[in-house]
Amino acid sequence: MSGADEVAPGAAPAGPGAGPGRHPRHDLAPLLNAPVRLSVVAALAPLDKAEFAFVRDVVEVSDSVLSKQVAALEEAGWVAVHKGRVGRHPRTWLSLTDEGRAVYGRHLAALRAIALG
């Protein structure tokens, strides 16, 4: 190697942000690496809020699977869960928080940057 900033092929730069560029994978949100969680966030992104049953049907999972994944997203502060009633029937609505929208936007941008090289 001839320059101090060069890195051997296959070697990682020495620390975050080191080296000539920063790989976009560092902007991926690990919580969104799970396909169901990514699908839930993607389903909610264009909406203000959605009923739990709607998201369940769009994502094609069971109530219990969706509930578990929504709990993880809610714990991260990315999804808000609102419970109420329509007439005598209980309903649960889901929505992305501002932070959730921002994280999803960065995640998508990183995926695009990786895919486009």
Tab-separated table of N, CA and C in Angstrom:
chain	number	residue	atom	x	y	z
A	1	MET	N	0.842	-1.182	0.000
A	1	MET	CA	0.000	0.000	0.000
A	1	MET	C	0.874	1.227	0.000
A	2	SER	N	0.411	2.235	-0.704
A	2	SER	CA	1.255	3.407	-0.835
A	2	SER	C	0.817	4.565	0.041
A	3	GLY	N	-0.483	4.645	0.402
A	3	GLY	CA	-0.942	5.792	1.182
A	3	GLY	C	-1.401	5.381	2.559
A	4	ALA	N	-1.359	6.329	3.491
A	4	ALA	CA	-1.753	6.049	4.862
A	4	ALA	C	-3.255	5.785	4.983
A	5	ASP	N	-4.062	6.322	4.042
A	5	ASP	CA	-5.511	6.155	4.114
A	5	ASP	C	-6.006	4.892	3.431
A	6	GLU	N	-5.126	4.143	2.784
A	6	GLU	CA	-5.552	2.956	2.072
A	6	GLU	C	-5.792	1.807	3.043
A	7	VAL	N	-6.717	0.948	2.649
A	7	VAL	CA	-7.059	-0.212	3.449
A	7	VAL	C	-6.860	-1.437	2.568
A	8	ALA	N	-6.277	-2.481	3.120
A	8	ALA	CA	-6.056	-3.710	2.365
A	8	ALA	C	-7.391	-4.284	1.910
A	9	PRO	N	-7.435	-4.921	0.734
A	9	PRO	CA	-8.681	-5.525	0.266
A	9	PRO	C	-9.249	-6.474	1.314
A	10	GLY	N	-10.552	-6.322	1.601
A	10	GLY	CA	-11.219	-7.172	2.578
A	10	GLY	C	-11.085	-6.701	4.009
A	11	ALA	N	-10.231	-5.716	4.273
A	11	ALA	CA	-10.062	-5.208	5.633
A	11	ALA	C	-11.007	-4.038	5.858
A	12	ALA	N	-11.435	-3.880	7.085
A	12	ALA	CA	-12.321	-2.769	7.430
A	12	ALA	C	-11.489	-1.564	7.836
A	13	PRO	N	-11.978	-0.343	7.551
A	13	PRO	CA	-11.292	0.842	8.049
A	13	PRO	C	-11.238	0.807	9.574
A	14	ALA	N	-10.338	1.550	10.165
A	14	ALA	CA	-10.135	1.533	11.619
A	14	ALA	C	-11.146	2.412	12.336
A	15	GLY	N	-12.364	1.919	12.521
A	15	GLY	CA	-13.357	2.636	13.315
A	15	GLY	C	-14.449	3.265	12.476
A	16	PRO	N	-15.542	3.707	13.140
A	16	PRO	CA	-16.668	4.304	12.433
A	16	PRO	C	-16.257	5.574	11.707
A	17	GLY	N	-16.706	5.689	10.486
A	17	GLY	CA	-16.428	6.885	9.706
A	17	GLY	C	-15.002	6.973	9.211
A	18	ALA	N	-14.184	5.957	9.481
A	18	ALA	CA	-12.783	5.986	9.061
A	18	ALA	C	-12.683	5.626	7.593
A	19	GLY	N	-11.571	5.922	7.000
A	19	GLY	CA	-11.344	5.583	5.601
A	19	GLY	C	-11.896	6.648	4.670
A	20	PRO	N	-11.734	6.433	3.376
A	20	PRO	CA	-12.115	7.452	2.402
A	20	PRO	C	-13.616	7.693	2.330
A	21	GLY	N	-14.452	6.718	2.694
A	21	GLY	CA	-15.902	6.897	2.647
A	21	GLY	C	-16.557	6.090	3.743
A	22	ARG	N	-17.800	6.339	3.943
A	22	ARG	CA	-18.550	5.613	4.978
A	22	ARG	C	-19.585	4.762	4.267
A	23	HIS	N	-19.542	3.467	4.480
A	23	HIS	CA	-20.466	2.563	3.790
A	23	HIS	C	-21.891	2.817	4.276
A	24	PRO	N	-22.862	2.846	3.357
A	24	PRO	CA	-24.247	3.135	3.746
A	24	PRO	C	-24.871	2.093	4.673
A	25	ARG	N	-24.282	0.904	4.787
A	25	ARG	CA	-24.860	-0.108	5.680
A	25	ARG	C	-24.899	0.380	7.128
A	26	HIS	N	-24.055	1.331	7.462
A	26	HIS	CA	-24.030	1.867	8.821
A	26	HIS	C	-25.302	2.656	9.146
A	27	ASP	N	-26.052	3.036	8.107
A	27	ASP	CA	-27.292	3.770	8.313
A	27	ASP	C	-28.515	2.860	8.364
A	28	LEU	N	-28.309	1.552	8.200
A	28	LEU	CA	-29.431	0.616	8.320
A	28	LEU	C	-29.848	0.508	9.783
A	29	ALA	N	-31.153	0.393	10.002
A	29	ALA	CA	-31.679	0.217	11.359
A	29	ALA	C	-31.785	-1.279	11.628
A	30	PRO	N	-30.979	-1.826	12.523
A	30	PRO	CA	-31.003	-3.274	12.773
A	30	PRO	C	-32.393	-3.823	13.092
A	31	LEU	N	-33.210	-3.047	13.774
A	31	LEU	CA	-34.563	-3.503	14.111
A	31	LEU	C	-35.397	-3.745	12.853
A	32	LEU	N	-35.081	-3.045	11.771
A	32	LEU	CA	-35.831	-3.207	10.521
A	32	LEU	C	-35.250	-4.295	9.630
A	33	ASN	N	-34.259	-5.013	10.109
A	33	ASN	CA	-33.736	-6.139	9.332
A	33	ASN	C	-34.694	-7.321	9.334
A	34	ALA	N	-35.616	-7.350	10.267
A	34	ALA	CA	-36.636	-8.406	10.305
A	34	ALA	C	-37.698	-8.082	9.257
A	35	PRO	N	-37.971	-9.004	8.347
A	35	PRO	CA	-38.916	-8.719	7.254
A	35	PRO	C	-40.302	-8.277	7.712
A	36	VAL	N	-40.826	-8.852	8.779
A	36	VAL	CA	-42.169	-8.463	9.231
A	36	VAL	C	-42.153	-7.032	9.764
A	37	ARG	N	-41.135	-6.675	10.556
A	37	ARG	CA	-41.071	-5.306	11.083
A	37	ARG	C	-40.910	-4.300	9.960
A	38	LEU	N	-40.067	-4.605	8.985
A	38	LEU	CA	-39.916	-3.711	7.835
A	38	LEU	C	-41.242	-3.589	7.086
A	39	SER	N	-41.953	-4.690	6.922
A	39	SER	CA	-43.238	-4.668	6.225
A	39	SER	C	-44.278	-3.844	6.975
A	40	VAL	N	-44.284	-3.939	8.292
A	40	VAL	CA	-45.221	-3.155	9.103
A	40	VAL	C	-44.947	-1.663	8.932
A	41	VAL	N	-43.692	-1.276	9.059
A	41	VAL	CA	-43.331	0.131	8.925
A	41	VAL	C	-43.643	0.631	7.515
A	42	ALA	N	-43.355	-0.183	6.508
A	42	ALA	CA	-43.655	0.202	5.125
A	42	ALA	C	-45.153	0.366	4.910
A	43	ALA	N	-45.952	-0.501	5.531
A	43	ALA	CA	-47.405	-0.401	5.397
A	43	ALA	C	-47.934	0.869	6.064
A	44	LEU	N	-47.322	1.266	7.168
A	44	LEU	CA	-47.777	2.445	7.896
A	44	LEU	C	-47.249	3.754	7.316
A	45	ALA	N	-46.151	3.703	6.594
A	45	ALA	CA	-45.480	4.924	6.134
A	45	ALA	C	-46.382	5.887	5.360
A	46	PRO	N	-47.200	5.428	4.423
A	46	PRO	CA	-48.012	6.398	3.678
A	46	PRO	C	-49.300	6.817	4.395
A	47	LEU	N	-49.546	6.295	5.595
A	47	LEU	CA	-50.802	6.521	6.292
A	47	LEU	C	-50.615	7.333	7.570
A	48	ASP	N	-51.669	8.013	7.989
A	48	ASP	CA	-51.645	8.669	9.299
A	48	ASP	C	-51.780	7.623	10.391
A	49	LYS	N	-52.718	6.674	10.192
A	49	LYS	CA	-52.897	5.567	11.118
A	49	LYS	C	-53.632	4.462	10.376
A	50	ALA	N	-53.551	3.262	10.912
A	50	ALA	CA	-54.225	2.115	10.298
A	50	ALA	C	-54.700	1.183	11.386
A	51	GLU	N	-55.825	0.527	11.133
A	51	GLU	CA	-56.314	-0.465	12.082
A	51	GLU	C	-55.371	-1.666	12.094
A	52	PHE	N	-55.231	-2.249	13.258
A	52	PHE	CA	-54.399	-3.429	13.446
A	52	PHE	C	-54.754	-4.500	12.415
A	53	ALA	N	-56.039	-4.766	12.227
A	53	ALA	CA	-56.483	-5.818	11.300
A	53	ALA	C	-56.059	-5.516	9.869
A	54	PHE	N	-56.090	-4.244	9.481
A	54	PHE	CA	-55.656	-3.862	8.137
A	54	PHE	C	-54.178	-4.188	7.945
A	55	VAL	N	-53.355	-3.796	8.912
A	55	VAL	CA	-51.912	-4.058	8.822
A	55	VAL	C	-51.655	-5.563	8.824
A	56	ARG	N	-52.357	-6.285	9.682
A	56	ARG	CA	-52.221	-7.748	9.731
A	56	ARG	C	-52.488	-8.364	8.363
A	57	ASP	N	-53.551	-7.920	7.711
A	57	ASP	CA	-53.916	-8.470	6.402
A	57	ASP	C	-52.931	-8.067	5.310
A	58	VAL	N	-52.458	-6.837	5.347
A	58	VAL	CA	-51.491	-6.360	4.344
A	58	VAL	C	-50.167	-7.109	4.470
A	59	VAL	N	-49.731	-7.303	5.701
A	59	VAL	CA	-48.439	-7.947	5.959
A	59	VAL	C	-48.554	-9.480	5.892
A	60	GLU	N	-49.783	-9.970	5.966
A	60	GLU	CA	-50.058	-11.410	5.866
A	60	GLU	C	-49.414	-12.217	6.990
A	61	VAL	N	-49.732	-11.801	8.212
A	61	VAL	CA	-49.267	-12.523	9.402
A	61	VAL	C	-50.448	-12.714	10.344
A	62	SER	N	-50.254	-13.527	11.367
A	62	SER	CA	-51.290	-13.748	12.373
A	62	SER	C	-51.320	-12.567	13.355
A	63	ASP	N	-52.394	-12.503	14.127
A	63	ASP	CA	-52.499	-11.470	15.157
A	63	ASP	C	-51.321	-11.532	16.117
A	64	SER	N	-50.966	-12.740	16.552
A	64	SER	CA	-49.898	-12.869	17.550
A	64	SER	C	-48.540	-12.444	16.992
A	65	VAL	N	-48.266	-12.787	15.741
A	65	VAL	CA	-46.990	-12.376	15.128
A	65	VAL	C	-46.940	-10.861	15.001
A	66	LEU	N	-48.031	-10.271	14.515
A	66	LEU	CA	-48.055	-8.814	14.370
A	66	LEU	C	-47.930	-8.137	15.727
A	67	SER	N	-48.624	-8.639	16.718
A	67	SER	CA	-48.577	-8.054	18.055
A	67	SER	C	-47.152	-8.043	18.598
A	68	LYS	N	-46.440	-9.138	18.426
A	68	LYS	CA	-45.059	-9.232	18.921
A	68	LYS	C	-44.147	-8.234	18.206
A	69	GLN	N	-44.297	-8.122	16.891
A	69	GLN	CA	-43.441	-7.215	16.125
A	69	GLN	C	-43.781	-5.754	16.401
A	70	VAL	N	-45.063	-5.462	16.565
A	70	VAL	CA	-45.475	-4.098	16.895
A	70	VAL	C	-44.949	-3.713	18.278
A	71	ALA	N	-44.950	-4.651	19.218
A	71	ALA	CA	-44.427	-4.370	20.559
A	71	ALA	C	-42.954	-3.954	20.486
A	72	ALA	N	-42.178	-4.623	19.653
A	72	ALA	CA	-40.756	-4.260	19.509
A	72	ALA	C	-40.611	-2.868	18.896
A	73	LEU	N	-41.436	-2.560	17.906
A	73	LEU	CA	-41.381	-1.239	17.267
A	73	LEU	C	-41.869	-0.145	18.220
A	74	GLU	N	-42.868	-0.474	19.023
A	74	GLU	CA	-43.380	0.489	20.009
A	74	GLU	C	-42.326	0.752	21.080
A	75	GLU	N	-41.654	-0.302	21.530
A	75	GLU	CA	-40.604	-0.143	22.545
A	75	GLU	C	-39.473	0.755	22.038
A	76	ALA	N	-39.190	0.668	20.739
A	76	ALA	CA	-38.149	1.511	20.145
A	76	ALA	C	-38.624	2.953	19.955
A	77	GLY	N	-39.935	3.177	20.112
A	77	GLY	CA	-40.468	4.527	19.930
A	77	GLY	C	-40.807	4.843	18.487
A	78	TRP	N	-40.902	3.827	17.650
A	78	TRP	CA	-41.126	4.051	16.217
A	78	TRP	C	-42.579	3.881	15.801
A	79	VAL	N	-43.364	3.156	16.592
A	79	VAL	CA	-44.780	2.949	16.307
A	79	VAL	C	-45.570	3.303	17.555
A	80	ALA	N	-46.691	4.004	17.340
A	80	ALA	CA	-47.608	4.318	18.438
A	80	ALA	C	-48.825	3.415	18.310
A	81	VAL	N	-49.312	2.926	19.438
A	81	VAL	CA	-50.478	2.053	19.476
A	81	VAL	C	-51.590	2.799	20.211
A	82	HIS	N	-52.740	2.902	19.563
A	82	HIS	CA	-53.892	3.604	20.138
A	82	HIS	C	-55.047	2.619	20.215
A	83	LYS	N	-55.629	2.491	21.387
A	83	LYS	CA	-56.766	1.582	21.560
A	83	LYS	C	-58.030	2.400	21.768
A	84	GLY	N	-59.118	1.882	21.225
A	84	GLY	CA	-60.399	2.563	21.362
A	84	GLY	C	-61.526	1.633	20.971
A	85	ARG	N	-62.670	2.214	20.687
A	85	ARG	CA	-63.842	1.431	20.299
A	85	ARG	C	-64.511	2.084	19.104
A	86	VAL	N	-65.095	1.229	18.287
A	86	VAL	CA	-65.978	1.657	17.217
A	86	VAL	C	-67.306	0.995	17.555
A	87	GLY	N	-68.226	1.805	18.056
A	87	GLY	CA	-69.451	1.229	18.590
A	87	GLY	C	-69.101	0.417	19.823
A	88	ARG	N	-69.507	-0.843	19.821
A	88	ARG	CA	-69.208	-1.716	20.956
A	88	ARG	C	-67.978	-2.583	20.708
A	89	HIS	N	-67.320	-2.390	19.583
A	89	HIS	CA	-66.206	-3.257	19.202
A	89	HIS	C	-64.862	-2.591	19.501
A	90	PRO	N	-64.007	-3.289	20.230
A	90	PRO	CA	-62.671	-2.730	20.500
A	90	PRO	C	-61.842	-2.683	19.211
A	91	ARG	N	-61.052	-1.653	19.079
A	91	ARG	CA	-60.180	-1.499	17.922
A	91	ARG	C	-58.803	-1.038	18.388
A	92	THR	N	-57.797	-1.408	17.624
A	92	THR	CA	-56.433	-0.952	17.864
A	92	THR	C	-55.930	-0.311	16.586
A	93	TRP	N	-55.407	0.907	16.709
A	93	TRP	CA	-54.846	1.605	15.566
A	93	TRP	C	-53.342	1.741	15.761
A	94	LEU	N	-52.624	1.671	14.662
A	94	LEU	CA	-51.166	1.791	14.661
A	94	LEU	C	-50.777	2.992	13.827
A	95	SER	N	-49.719	3.673	14.239
A	95	SER	CA	-49.196	4.785	13.446
A	95	SER	C	-47.693	4.887	13.673
A	96	LEU	N	-47.013	5.433	12.679
A	96	LEU	CA	-45.581	5.692	12.839
A	96	LEU	C	-45.395	6.980	13.615
A	97	THR	N	-44.439	7.000	14.499
A	97	THR	CA	-44.076	8.237	15.183
A	97	THR	C	-43.177	9.041	14.240
A	98	ASP	N	-42.909	10.281	14.596
A	98	ASP	CA	-41.975	11.087	13.792
A	98	ASP	C	-40.609	10.417	13.715
A	99	GLU	N	-40.165	9.871	14.859
A	99	GLU	CA	-38.878	9.174	14.879
A	99	GLU	C	-38.922	7.938	13.981
A	100	GLY	N	-40.029	7.204	14.020
A	100	GLY	CA	-40.191	6.025	13.172
A	100	GLY	C	-40.119	6.371	11.693
A	101	ARG	N	-40.752	7.475	11.313
A	101	ARG	CA	-40.697	7.919	9.900
A	101	ARG	C	-39.270	8.278	9.504
A	102	ALA	N	-38.568	8.956	10.405
A	102	ALA	CA	-37.192	9.361	10.107
A	102	ALA	C	-36.283	8.137	9.962
A	103	VAL	N	-36.419	7.188	10.871
A	103	VAL	CA	-35.594	5.972	10.823
A	103	VAL	C	-35.889	5.198	9.541
A	104	TYR	N	-37.155	5.074	9.204
A	104	TYR	CA	-37.552	4.354	7.982
A	104	TYR	C	-36.968	5.054	6.750
A	105	GLY	N	-37.026	6.367	6.718
A	105	GLY	CA	-36.454	7.118	5.588
A	105	GLY	C	-34.956	6.881	5.445
A	106	ARG	N	-34.232	6.908	6.577
A	106	ARG	CA	-32.783	6.650	6.529
A	106	ARG	C	-32.496	5.216	6.106
A	107	HIS	N	-33.312	4.282	6.594
A	107	HIS	CA	-33.131	2.869	6.247
A	107	HIS	C	-33.319	2.665	4.743
A	108	LEU	N	-34.380	3.244	4.199
A	108	LEU	CA	-34.615	3.121	2.752
A	108	LEU	C	-33.500	3.772	1.940
A	109	ALA	N	-33.056	4.942	2.374
A	109	ALA	CA	-31.968	5.619	1.666
A	109	ALA	C	-30.698	4.762	1.676
A	110	ALA	N	-30.420	4.115	2.814
A	110	ALA	CA	-29.236	3.256	2.907
A	110	ALA	C	-29.383	2.047	1.985
A	111	LEU	N	-30.556	1.440	1.956
A	111	LEU	CA	-30.792	0.293	1.051
A	111	LEU	C	-30.589	0.711	-0.412
A	112	ARG	N	-31.123	1.871	-0.770
A	112	ARG	CA	-30.934	2.366	-2.141
A	112	ARG	C	-29.466	2.594	-2.456
A	113	ALA	N	-28.754	3.205	-1.513
A	113	ALA	CA	-27.324	3.490	-1.729
A	113	ALA	C	-26.526	2.198	-1.880
A	114	ILE	N	-26.875	1.204	-1.100
A	114	ILE	CA	-26.196	-0.091	-1.206
A	114	ILE	C	-26.521	-0.749	-2.556
A	115	ALA	N	-27.791	-0.732	-2.918
A	115	ALA	CA	-28.221	-1.391	-4.171
A	115	ALA	C	-27.643	-0.694	-5.403
A	116	LEU	N	-27.528	0.596	-5.354
A	116	LEU	CA	-27.043	1.339	-6.523
A	116	LEU	C	-25.521	1.471	-6.539
A	117	GLY	N	-24.895	1.012	-5.467
A	117	GLY	CA	-23.433	1.021	-5.417
A	117	GLY	C	-22.914	2.383	-5.243
